CSV table of C-alpha atoms and ligand atoms in Angstrom, one decimal:
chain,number,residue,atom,x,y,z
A,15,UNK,CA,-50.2,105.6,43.9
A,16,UNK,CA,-52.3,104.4,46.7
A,17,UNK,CA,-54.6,101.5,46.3
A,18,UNK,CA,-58.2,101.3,47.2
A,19,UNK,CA,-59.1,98.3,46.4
A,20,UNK,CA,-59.9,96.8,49.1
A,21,UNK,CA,-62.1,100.0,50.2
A,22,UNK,CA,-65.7,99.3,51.4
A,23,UNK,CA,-66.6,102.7,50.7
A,24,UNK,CA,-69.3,103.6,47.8
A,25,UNK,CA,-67.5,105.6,45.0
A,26,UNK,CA,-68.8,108.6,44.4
A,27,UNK,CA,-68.0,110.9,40.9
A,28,UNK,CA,-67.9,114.3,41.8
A,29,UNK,CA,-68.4,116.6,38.7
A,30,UNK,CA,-68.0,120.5,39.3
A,31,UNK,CA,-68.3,123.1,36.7
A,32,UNK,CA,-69.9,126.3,35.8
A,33,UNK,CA,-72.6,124.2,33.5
A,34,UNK,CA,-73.9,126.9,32.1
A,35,UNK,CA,-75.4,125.7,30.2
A,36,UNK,CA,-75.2,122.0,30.9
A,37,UNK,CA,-74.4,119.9,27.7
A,38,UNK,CA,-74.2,116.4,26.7
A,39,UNK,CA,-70.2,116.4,26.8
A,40,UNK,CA,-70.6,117.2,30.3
A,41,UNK,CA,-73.3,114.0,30.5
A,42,UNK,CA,-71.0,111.7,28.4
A,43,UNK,CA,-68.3,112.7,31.1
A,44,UNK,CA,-70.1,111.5,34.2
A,45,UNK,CA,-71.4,108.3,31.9
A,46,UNK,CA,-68.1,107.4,30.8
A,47,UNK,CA,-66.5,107.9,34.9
A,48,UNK,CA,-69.6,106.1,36.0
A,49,UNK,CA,-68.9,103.0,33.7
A,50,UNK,CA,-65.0,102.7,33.7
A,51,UNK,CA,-64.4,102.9,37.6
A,52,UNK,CA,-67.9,101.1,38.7
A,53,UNK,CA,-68.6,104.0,40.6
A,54,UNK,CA,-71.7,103.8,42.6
A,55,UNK,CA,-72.9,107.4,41.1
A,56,UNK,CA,-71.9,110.4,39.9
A,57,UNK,CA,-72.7,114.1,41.7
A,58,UNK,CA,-73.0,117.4,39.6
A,59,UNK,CA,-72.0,120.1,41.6
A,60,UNK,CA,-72.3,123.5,40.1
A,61,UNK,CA,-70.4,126.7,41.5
A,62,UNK,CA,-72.7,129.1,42.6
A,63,UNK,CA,-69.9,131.8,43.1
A,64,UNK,CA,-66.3,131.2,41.5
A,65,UNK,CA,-63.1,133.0,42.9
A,66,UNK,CA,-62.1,134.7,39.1
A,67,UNK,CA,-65.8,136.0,38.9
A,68,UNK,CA,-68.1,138.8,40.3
A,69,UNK,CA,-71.5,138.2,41.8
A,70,UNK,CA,-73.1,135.7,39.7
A,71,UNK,CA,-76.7,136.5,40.3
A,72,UNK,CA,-79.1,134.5,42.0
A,73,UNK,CA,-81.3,134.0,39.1
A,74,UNK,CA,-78.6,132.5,36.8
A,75,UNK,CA,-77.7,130.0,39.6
A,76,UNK,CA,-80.8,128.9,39.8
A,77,UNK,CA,-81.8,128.6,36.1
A,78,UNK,CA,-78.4,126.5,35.9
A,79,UNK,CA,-79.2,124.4,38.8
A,80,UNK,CA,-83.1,123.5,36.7
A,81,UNK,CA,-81.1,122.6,33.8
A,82,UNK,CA,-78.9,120.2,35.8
A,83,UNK,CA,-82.1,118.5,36.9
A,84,UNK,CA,-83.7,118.3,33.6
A,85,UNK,CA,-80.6,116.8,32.4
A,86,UNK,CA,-80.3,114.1,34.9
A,87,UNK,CA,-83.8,113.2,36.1
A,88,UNK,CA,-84.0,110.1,33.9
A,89,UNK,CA,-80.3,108.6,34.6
A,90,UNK,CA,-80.5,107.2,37.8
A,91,UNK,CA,-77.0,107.2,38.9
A,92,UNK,CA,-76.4,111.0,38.2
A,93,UNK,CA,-77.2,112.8,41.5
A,94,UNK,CA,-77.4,116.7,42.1
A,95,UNK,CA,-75.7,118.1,44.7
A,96,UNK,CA,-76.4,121.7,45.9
A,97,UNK,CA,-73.1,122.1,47.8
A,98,UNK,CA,-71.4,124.9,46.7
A,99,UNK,CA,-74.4,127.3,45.7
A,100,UNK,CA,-75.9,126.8,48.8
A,101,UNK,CA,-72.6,127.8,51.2
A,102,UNK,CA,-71.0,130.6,50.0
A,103,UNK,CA,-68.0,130.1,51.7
A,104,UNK,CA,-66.9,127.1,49.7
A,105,UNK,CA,-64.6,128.8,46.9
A,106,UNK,CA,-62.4,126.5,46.2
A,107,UNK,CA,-62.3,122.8,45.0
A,108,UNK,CA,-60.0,121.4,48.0
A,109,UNK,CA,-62.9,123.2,50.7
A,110,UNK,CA,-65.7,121.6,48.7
A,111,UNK,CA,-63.7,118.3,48.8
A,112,UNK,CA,-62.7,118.7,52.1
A,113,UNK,CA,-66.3,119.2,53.1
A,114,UNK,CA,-67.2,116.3,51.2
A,115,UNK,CA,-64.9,113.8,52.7
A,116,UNK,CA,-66.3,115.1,56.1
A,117,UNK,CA,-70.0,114.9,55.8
A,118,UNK,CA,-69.6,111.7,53.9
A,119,UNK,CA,-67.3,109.5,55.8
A,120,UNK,CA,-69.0,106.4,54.4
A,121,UNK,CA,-67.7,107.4,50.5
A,122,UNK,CA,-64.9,107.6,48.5
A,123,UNK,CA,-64.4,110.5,45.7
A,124,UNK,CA,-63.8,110.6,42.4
A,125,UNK,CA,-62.9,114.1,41.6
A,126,UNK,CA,-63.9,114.2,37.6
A,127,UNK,CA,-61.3,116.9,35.9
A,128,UNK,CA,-61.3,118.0,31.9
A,129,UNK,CA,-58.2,117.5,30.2
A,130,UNK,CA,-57.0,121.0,30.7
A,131,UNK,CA,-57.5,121.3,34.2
A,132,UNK,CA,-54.6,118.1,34.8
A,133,UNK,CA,-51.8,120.8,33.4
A,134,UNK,CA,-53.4,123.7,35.7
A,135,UNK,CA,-53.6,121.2,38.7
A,136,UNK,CA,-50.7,122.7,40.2
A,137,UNK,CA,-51.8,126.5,40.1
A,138,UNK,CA,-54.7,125.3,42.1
A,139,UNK,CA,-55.4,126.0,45.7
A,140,UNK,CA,-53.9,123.4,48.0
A,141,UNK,CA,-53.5,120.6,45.4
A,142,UNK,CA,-51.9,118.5,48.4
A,143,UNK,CA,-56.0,118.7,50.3
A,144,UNK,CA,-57.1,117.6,46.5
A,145,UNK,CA,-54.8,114.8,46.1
A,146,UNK,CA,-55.3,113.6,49.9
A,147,UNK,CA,-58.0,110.6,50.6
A,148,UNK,CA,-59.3,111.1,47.0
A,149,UNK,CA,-59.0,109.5,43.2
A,150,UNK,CA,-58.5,111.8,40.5
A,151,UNK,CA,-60.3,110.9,36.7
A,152,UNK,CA,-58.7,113.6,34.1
A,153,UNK,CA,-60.0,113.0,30.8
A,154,UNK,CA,-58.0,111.9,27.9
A,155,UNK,CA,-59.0,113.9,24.8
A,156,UNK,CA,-57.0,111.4,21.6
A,157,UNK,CA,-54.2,109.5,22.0
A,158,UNK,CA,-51.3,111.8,21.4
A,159,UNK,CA,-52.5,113.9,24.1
A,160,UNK,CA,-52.5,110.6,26.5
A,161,UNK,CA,-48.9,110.2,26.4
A,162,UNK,CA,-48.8,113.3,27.5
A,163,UNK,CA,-50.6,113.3,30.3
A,164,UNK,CA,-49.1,110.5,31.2
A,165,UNK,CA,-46.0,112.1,32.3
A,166,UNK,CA,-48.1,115.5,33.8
A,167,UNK,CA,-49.9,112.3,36.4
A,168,UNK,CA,-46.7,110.9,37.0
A,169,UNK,CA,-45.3,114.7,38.3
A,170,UNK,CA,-48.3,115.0,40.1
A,171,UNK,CA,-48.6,111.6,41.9
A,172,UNK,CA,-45.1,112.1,42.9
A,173,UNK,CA,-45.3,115.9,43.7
A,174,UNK,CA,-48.6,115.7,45.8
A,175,UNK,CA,-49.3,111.8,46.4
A,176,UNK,CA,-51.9,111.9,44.2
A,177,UNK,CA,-53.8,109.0,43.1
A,178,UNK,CA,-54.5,110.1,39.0
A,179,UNK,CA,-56.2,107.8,36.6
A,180,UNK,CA,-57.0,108.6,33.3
A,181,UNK,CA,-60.4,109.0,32.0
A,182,UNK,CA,-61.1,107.8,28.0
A,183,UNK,CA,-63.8,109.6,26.4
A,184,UNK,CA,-65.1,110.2,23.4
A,185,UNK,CA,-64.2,113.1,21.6
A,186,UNK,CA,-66.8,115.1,21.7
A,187,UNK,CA,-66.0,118.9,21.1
A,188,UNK,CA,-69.0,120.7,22.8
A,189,UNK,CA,-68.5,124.3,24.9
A,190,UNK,CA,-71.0,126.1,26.7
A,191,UNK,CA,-69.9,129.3,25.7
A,192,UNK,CA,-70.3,128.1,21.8
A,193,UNK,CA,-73.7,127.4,22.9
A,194,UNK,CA,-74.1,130.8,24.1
A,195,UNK,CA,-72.9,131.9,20.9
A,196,UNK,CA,-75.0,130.0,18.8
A,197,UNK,CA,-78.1,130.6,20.9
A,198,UNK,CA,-77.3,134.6,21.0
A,199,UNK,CA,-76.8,134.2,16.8
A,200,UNK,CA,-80.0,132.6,16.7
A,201,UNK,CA,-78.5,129.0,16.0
A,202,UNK,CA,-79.9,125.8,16.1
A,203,UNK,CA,-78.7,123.8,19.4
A,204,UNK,CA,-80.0,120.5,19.1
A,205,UNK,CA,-77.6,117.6,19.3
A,206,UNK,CA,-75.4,119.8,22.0
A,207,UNK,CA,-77.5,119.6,25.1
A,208,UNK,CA,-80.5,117.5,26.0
A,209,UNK,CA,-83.8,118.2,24.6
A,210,UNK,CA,-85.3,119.3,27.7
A,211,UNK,CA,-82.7,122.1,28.6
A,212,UNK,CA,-83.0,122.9,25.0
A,213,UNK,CA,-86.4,123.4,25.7
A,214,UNK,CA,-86.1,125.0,29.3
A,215,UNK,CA,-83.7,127.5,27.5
A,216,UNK,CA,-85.8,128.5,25.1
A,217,UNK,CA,-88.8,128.5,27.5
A,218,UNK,CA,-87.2,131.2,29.6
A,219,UNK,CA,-85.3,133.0,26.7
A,220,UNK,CA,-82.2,132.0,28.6
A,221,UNK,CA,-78.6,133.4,26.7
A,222,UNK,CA,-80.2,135.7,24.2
A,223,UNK,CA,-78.5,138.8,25.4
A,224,UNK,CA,-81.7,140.5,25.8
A,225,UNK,CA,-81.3,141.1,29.4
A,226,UNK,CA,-77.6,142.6,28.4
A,227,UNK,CA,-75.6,140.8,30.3
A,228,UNK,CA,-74.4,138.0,28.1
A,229,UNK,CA,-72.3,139.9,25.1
A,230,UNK,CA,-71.2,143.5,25.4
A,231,UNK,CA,-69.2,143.1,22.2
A,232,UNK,CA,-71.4,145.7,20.1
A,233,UNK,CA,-69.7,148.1,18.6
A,234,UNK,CA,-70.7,151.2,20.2
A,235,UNK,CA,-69.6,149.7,24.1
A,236,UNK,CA,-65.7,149.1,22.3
A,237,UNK,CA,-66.3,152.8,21.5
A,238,UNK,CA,-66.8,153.5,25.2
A,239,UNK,CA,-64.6,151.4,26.6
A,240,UNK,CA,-61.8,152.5,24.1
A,241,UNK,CA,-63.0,155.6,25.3
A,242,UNK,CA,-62.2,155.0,29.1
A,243,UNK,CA,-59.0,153.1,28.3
A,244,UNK,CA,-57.4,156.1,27.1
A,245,UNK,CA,-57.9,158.0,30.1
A,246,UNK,CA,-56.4,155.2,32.8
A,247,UNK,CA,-53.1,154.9,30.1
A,248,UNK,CA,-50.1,156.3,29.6
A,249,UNK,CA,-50.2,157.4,25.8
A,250,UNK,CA,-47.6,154.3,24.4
A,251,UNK,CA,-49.7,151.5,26.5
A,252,UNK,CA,-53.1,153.5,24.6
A,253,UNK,CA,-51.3,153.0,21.3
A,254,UNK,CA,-50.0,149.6,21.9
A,255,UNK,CA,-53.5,148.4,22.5
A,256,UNK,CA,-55.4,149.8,19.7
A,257,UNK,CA,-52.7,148.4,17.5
A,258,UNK,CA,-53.6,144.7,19.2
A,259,UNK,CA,-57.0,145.5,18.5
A,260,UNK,CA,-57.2,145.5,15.1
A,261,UNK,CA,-54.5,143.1,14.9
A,262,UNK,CA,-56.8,140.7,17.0
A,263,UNK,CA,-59.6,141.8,14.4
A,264,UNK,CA,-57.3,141.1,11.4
A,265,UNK,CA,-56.3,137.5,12.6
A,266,UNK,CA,-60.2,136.8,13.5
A,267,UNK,CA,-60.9,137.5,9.8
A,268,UNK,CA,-58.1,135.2,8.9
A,269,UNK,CA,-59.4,132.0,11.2
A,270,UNK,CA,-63.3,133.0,10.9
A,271,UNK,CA,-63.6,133.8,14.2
A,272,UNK,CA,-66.3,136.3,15.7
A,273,UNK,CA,-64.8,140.0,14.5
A,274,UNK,CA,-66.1,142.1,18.0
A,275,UNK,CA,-65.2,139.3,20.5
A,276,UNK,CA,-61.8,139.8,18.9
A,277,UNK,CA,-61.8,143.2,19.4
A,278,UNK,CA,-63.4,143.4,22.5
A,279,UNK,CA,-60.8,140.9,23.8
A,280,UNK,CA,-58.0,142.8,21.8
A,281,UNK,CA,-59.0,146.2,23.5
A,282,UNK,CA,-59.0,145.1,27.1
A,283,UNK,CA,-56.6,142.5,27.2
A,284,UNK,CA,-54.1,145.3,29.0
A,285,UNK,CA,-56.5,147.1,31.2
A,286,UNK,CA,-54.8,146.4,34.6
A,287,UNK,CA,-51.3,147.0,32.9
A,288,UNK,CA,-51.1,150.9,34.2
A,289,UNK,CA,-51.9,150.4,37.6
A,290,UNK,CA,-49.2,150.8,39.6
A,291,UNK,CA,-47.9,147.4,40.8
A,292,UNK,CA,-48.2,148.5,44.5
A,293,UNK,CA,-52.3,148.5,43.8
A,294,UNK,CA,-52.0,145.2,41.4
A,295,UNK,CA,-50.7,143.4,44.7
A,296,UNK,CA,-53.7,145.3,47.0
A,297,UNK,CA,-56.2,144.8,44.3
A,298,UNK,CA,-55.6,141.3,43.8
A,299,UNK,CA,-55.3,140.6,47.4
A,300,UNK,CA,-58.3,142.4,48.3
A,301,UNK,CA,-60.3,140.6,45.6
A,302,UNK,CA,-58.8,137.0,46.9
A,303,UNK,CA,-57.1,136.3,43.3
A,304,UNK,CA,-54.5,133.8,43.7
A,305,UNK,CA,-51.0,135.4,43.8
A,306,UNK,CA,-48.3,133.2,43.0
A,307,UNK,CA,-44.5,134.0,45.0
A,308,UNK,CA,-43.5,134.6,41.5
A,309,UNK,CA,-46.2,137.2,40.8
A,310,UNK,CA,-45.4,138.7,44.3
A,311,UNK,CA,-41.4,139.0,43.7
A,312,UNK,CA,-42.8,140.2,40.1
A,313,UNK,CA,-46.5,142.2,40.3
A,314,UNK,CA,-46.4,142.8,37.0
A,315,UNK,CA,-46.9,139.6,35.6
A,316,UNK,CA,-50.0,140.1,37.6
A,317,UNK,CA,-52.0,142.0,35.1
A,318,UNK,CA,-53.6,139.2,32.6
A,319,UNK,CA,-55.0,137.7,35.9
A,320,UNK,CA,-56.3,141.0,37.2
A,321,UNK,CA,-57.1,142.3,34.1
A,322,UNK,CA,-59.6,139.7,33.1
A,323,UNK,CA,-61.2,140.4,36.9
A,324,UNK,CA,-61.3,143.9,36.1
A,325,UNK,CA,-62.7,143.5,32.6
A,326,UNK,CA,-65.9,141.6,34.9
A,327,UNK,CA,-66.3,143.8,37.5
A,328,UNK,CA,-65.4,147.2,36.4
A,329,UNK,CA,-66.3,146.9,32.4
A,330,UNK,CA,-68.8,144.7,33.2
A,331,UNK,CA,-67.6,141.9,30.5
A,332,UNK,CA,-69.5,139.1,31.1
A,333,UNK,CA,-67.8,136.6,27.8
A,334,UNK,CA,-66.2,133.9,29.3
A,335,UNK,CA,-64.4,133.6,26.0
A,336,UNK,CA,-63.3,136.7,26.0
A,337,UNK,CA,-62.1,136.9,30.0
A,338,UNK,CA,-60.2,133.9,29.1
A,339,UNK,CA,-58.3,135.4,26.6
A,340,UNK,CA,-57.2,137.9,28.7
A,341,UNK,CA,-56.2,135.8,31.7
A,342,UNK,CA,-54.1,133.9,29.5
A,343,UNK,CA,-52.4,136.4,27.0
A,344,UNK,CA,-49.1,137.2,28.7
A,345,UNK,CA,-48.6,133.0,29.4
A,346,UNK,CA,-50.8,131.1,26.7
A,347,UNK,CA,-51.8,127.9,28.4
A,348,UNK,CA,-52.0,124.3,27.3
A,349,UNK,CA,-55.1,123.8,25.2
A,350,UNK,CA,-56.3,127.4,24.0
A,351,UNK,CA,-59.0,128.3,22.6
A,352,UNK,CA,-58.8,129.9,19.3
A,353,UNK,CA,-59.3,133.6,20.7
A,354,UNK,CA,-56.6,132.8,23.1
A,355,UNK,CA,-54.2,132.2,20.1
A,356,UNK,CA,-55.6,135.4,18.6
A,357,UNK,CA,-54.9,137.7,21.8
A,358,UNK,CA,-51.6,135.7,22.2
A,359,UNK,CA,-50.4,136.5,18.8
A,360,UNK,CA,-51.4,140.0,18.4
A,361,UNK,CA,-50.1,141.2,21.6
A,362,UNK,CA,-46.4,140.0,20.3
A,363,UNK,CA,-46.3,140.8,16.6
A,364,UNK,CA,-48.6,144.4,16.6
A,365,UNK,CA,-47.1,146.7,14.2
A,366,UNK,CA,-45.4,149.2,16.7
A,367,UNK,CA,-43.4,146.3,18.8
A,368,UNK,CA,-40.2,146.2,17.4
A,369,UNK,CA,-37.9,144.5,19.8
A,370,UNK,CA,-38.1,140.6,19.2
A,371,UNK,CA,-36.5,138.5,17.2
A,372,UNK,CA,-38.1,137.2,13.9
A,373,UNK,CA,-40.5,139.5,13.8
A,374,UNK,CA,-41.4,140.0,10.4
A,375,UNK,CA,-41.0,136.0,10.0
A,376,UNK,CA,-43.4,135.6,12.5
A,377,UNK,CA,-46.2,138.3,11.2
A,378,UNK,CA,-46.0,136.4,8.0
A,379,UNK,CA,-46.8,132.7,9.8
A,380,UNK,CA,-49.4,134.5,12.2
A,381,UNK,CA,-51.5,134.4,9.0
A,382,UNK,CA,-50.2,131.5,7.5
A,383,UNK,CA,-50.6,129.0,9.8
A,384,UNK,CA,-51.5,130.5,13.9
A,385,UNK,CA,-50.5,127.2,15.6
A,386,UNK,CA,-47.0,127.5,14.0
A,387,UNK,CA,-46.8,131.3,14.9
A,388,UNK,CA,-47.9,130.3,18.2
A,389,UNK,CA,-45.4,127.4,18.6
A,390,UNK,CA,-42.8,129.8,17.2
A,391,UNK,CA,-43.4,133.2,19.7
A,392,UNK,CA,-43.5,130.8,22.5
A,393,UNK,CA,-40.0,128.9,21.6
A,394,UNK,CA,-38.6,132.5,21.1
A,395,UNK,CA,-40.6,133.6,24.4
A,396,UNK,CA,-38.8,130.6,26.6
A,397,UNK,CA,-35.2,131.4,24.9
A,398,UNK,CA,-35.7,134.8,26.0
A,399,UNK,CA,-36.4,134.1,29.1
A,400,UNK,CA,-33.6,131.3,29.8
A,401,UNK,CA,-31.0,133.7,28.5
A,402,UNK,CA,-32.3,136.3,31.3
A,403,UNK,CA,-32.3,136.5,34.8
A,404,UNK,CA,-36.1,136.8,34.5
A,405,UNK,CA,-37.9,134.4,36.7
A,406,UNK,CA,-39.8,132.3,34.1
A,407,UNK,CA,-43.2,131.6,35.1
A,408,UNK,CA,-43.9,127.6,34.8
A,409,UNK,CA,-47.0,128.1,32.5
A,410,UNK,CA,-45.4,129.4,29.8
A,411,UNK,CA,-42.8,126.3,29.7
A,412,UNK,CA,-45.6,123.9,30.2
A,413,UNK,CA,-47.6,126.1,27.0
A,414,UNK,CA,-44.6,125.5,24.6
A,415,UNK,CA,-44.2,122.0,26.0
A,416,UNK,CA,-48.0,121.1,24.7
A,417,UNK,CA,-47.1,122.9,21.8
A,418,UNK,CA,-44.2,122.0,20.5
A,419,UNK,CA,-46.5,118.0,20.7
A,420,UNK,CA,-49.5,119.3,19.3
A,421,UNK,CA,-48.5,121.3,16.5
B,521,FE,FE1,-50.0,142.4,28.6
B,522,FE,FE1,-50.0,143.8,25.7
């Protein structure tokens, strides 16, 4: 660990995110980072143009960027910075930090990280540039999860020379996209994000879905895209991913979740499986995705990734929720969300896959208890694997790791 004690420069927060919409988890973040490290103030910095997604458009980046300012304009310490929307050629979190460090010589950063991102931190781009001249704050969700991430920082520190400290904060369980959701379903907001976003967004009708961009989970685009589907696969791919369909909507009635986000998610969680891996390679490359040495030795293993660009670009999916789900269904990932589990689940126990072990042990759990089934495909998934000269990919050992703690 380095030590900057003795350092003159100001400390300076640095929060990035999508913030849309900004919410008060994200403003108890920055509070708490401001008050446990004395730092002198805290920058939002929202993407304007992530790598995993298309054109975001203009309008959205701005509406994003007013609700950042509504939300800060009366703490003093909370600054907004109009870095990344304003160059499109900073992608990635080590350029905008690299950029940083440059034009601000004078200050020392305090990259501010959710709990999740700590046990992605080394899929990222150049974690070594991250970890370089610059403190890391991960939050700390409870106290189980903190001994946990105590040994993911020590990895880190010693793998990249990071300088990792842990952020307490209070457990406050707020998502934008559940405040999509709720604002699509007509919910009431208040309590999750300030009262003049709240306002803003209802001013300007933001996240209704009347514009069409927000859900396409209706029933009659699934009929279209099912439609589609079965003309780009091969007839037992087709069949396998009807069958996760309705097994995603079966487990969504289970766990009350939302019945044509399940679907939807269900449906397309495969859609880059039947390209040929020659194309998965040039499509990924072409689109900058991050490919991985083992997903180049293996294209295959590329699909989730590609398919959830696909299911933006080309099916026009816009459901964060539900792009996530498909980026993560073939690894799971620490800390899913519940329509992660869903897609996770379905895709192994469907009724026409008939090769695993335990099977029918685990279709029983699956709607018994969906942690356990998780815990208990992903134990099965990592024996599999070690018995194999597969290549396993890290995430899906770090995924049963979390798991086998948290369930
Ligand atoms: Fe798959
Ligand atoms: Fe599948």
């Amino acid at each position: 660990m380095k030590h900057y004690m003795d350092d003159k420069r100001k400390k300076i927060g640095i929060m990035g995110g999508t913030f849309d919409p900004i919410h008060n988890a994200h403003l108890s973040l920055a509070e708490q980072a401001y008050r446990q490290f004395s730092l002198d103030a805290v920058w939002m910095l929202p993407n304007g143009n992530p790598p995993h997604k298309s054109e975001i458009r203009q309008e959205d980046v701005s509406h994003r960027i007013r609700m950042i300012q509504l939300a800060i304009e009366d703490t003093p310490y909370l600054k907004f910075c109009n870095l990344e929307t304003s160059r499109k050629e900073y992608h990635y979190t080590f350029e905008t930090l690299q950029h940083l460090k440059a034009a601000y010589p004078n200050m020392l950063f305090y990259f501010i990280m959710g709990a999740d991102s700590l046990f992605e931190f080394d899929a990222w781009r150049e974690p070594e540039i991250i970890s370089r001249d610059c403190v890391i704050l991960a939050a700390v969700r409870d106290h189980r999860h903190r001994e946990q991430m105590k040994a993911k920082v020590e990895e880190l520190e010693q793998r990249f020379g990071a300088d990792i400290r842990l952020l307490d904060t209070p457990n406050m369980d707020i998502a934008s996209s559940e405040i999509r959701r709720k604002i699509a379903c007509g919910e009431d907001i208040s309590g999750m994000v300030p009262p003049k976003v709240a306002d803003y967004i209802k001013k300007n009708a933001l996240y209704t879905g009347g514009r069409g961009r927000m859900h396409r989970s209706d029933a009659l685009s699934i009929r279209d895209l099912k439609k589609e589907l079965e003309k780009e696969m091969d007839e037992s791919r087709f069949e396998h991913t009807i069958g996760v369909m309705y097994m995603c909507a079966a487990l969504a009635m289970r766990y009350g979740y939302d019945l044509e986000k399940a679907m939807l998610a269900g449906l397309m969680h495969d859609c880059a499986k039947c390209m040929p891996n020659a194309k998965k390679l040039k499509t990924a490359e072409k689109n900058h995705l991050e490919i991985t040495d083992l997903e180049r030795r293996n294209p295959f293993m590329l699909h989730a990734k590609l398919g959830a660009f696909l299911a933006r670009k080309k099916y026009d999916i816009e459901d964060q929720e539900v792009l996530d789900a498909i980026r993560w269904h073939t690894t799971g990932r620490p800390g899913m969300t519940l329509l992660e589990k869903i897609v996770y689940v379905a895709d192994y126990i469907e009724p026409k896959r008939d090769k695993a072990p335990n099977l029918t042990q685990i279709r029983q759990l699956a709607f018994e208890d969906l942690n356990m089934a998780l815990l208990r495909i992903l134990e099965d998934t990592v024996e599999y694997l070690d018995q194999g000269d597969d290549e396993t990919d890290d995430i899906t050992r770090q995924t049963y790791e979390y798991y086998k703690n948290h369930v």
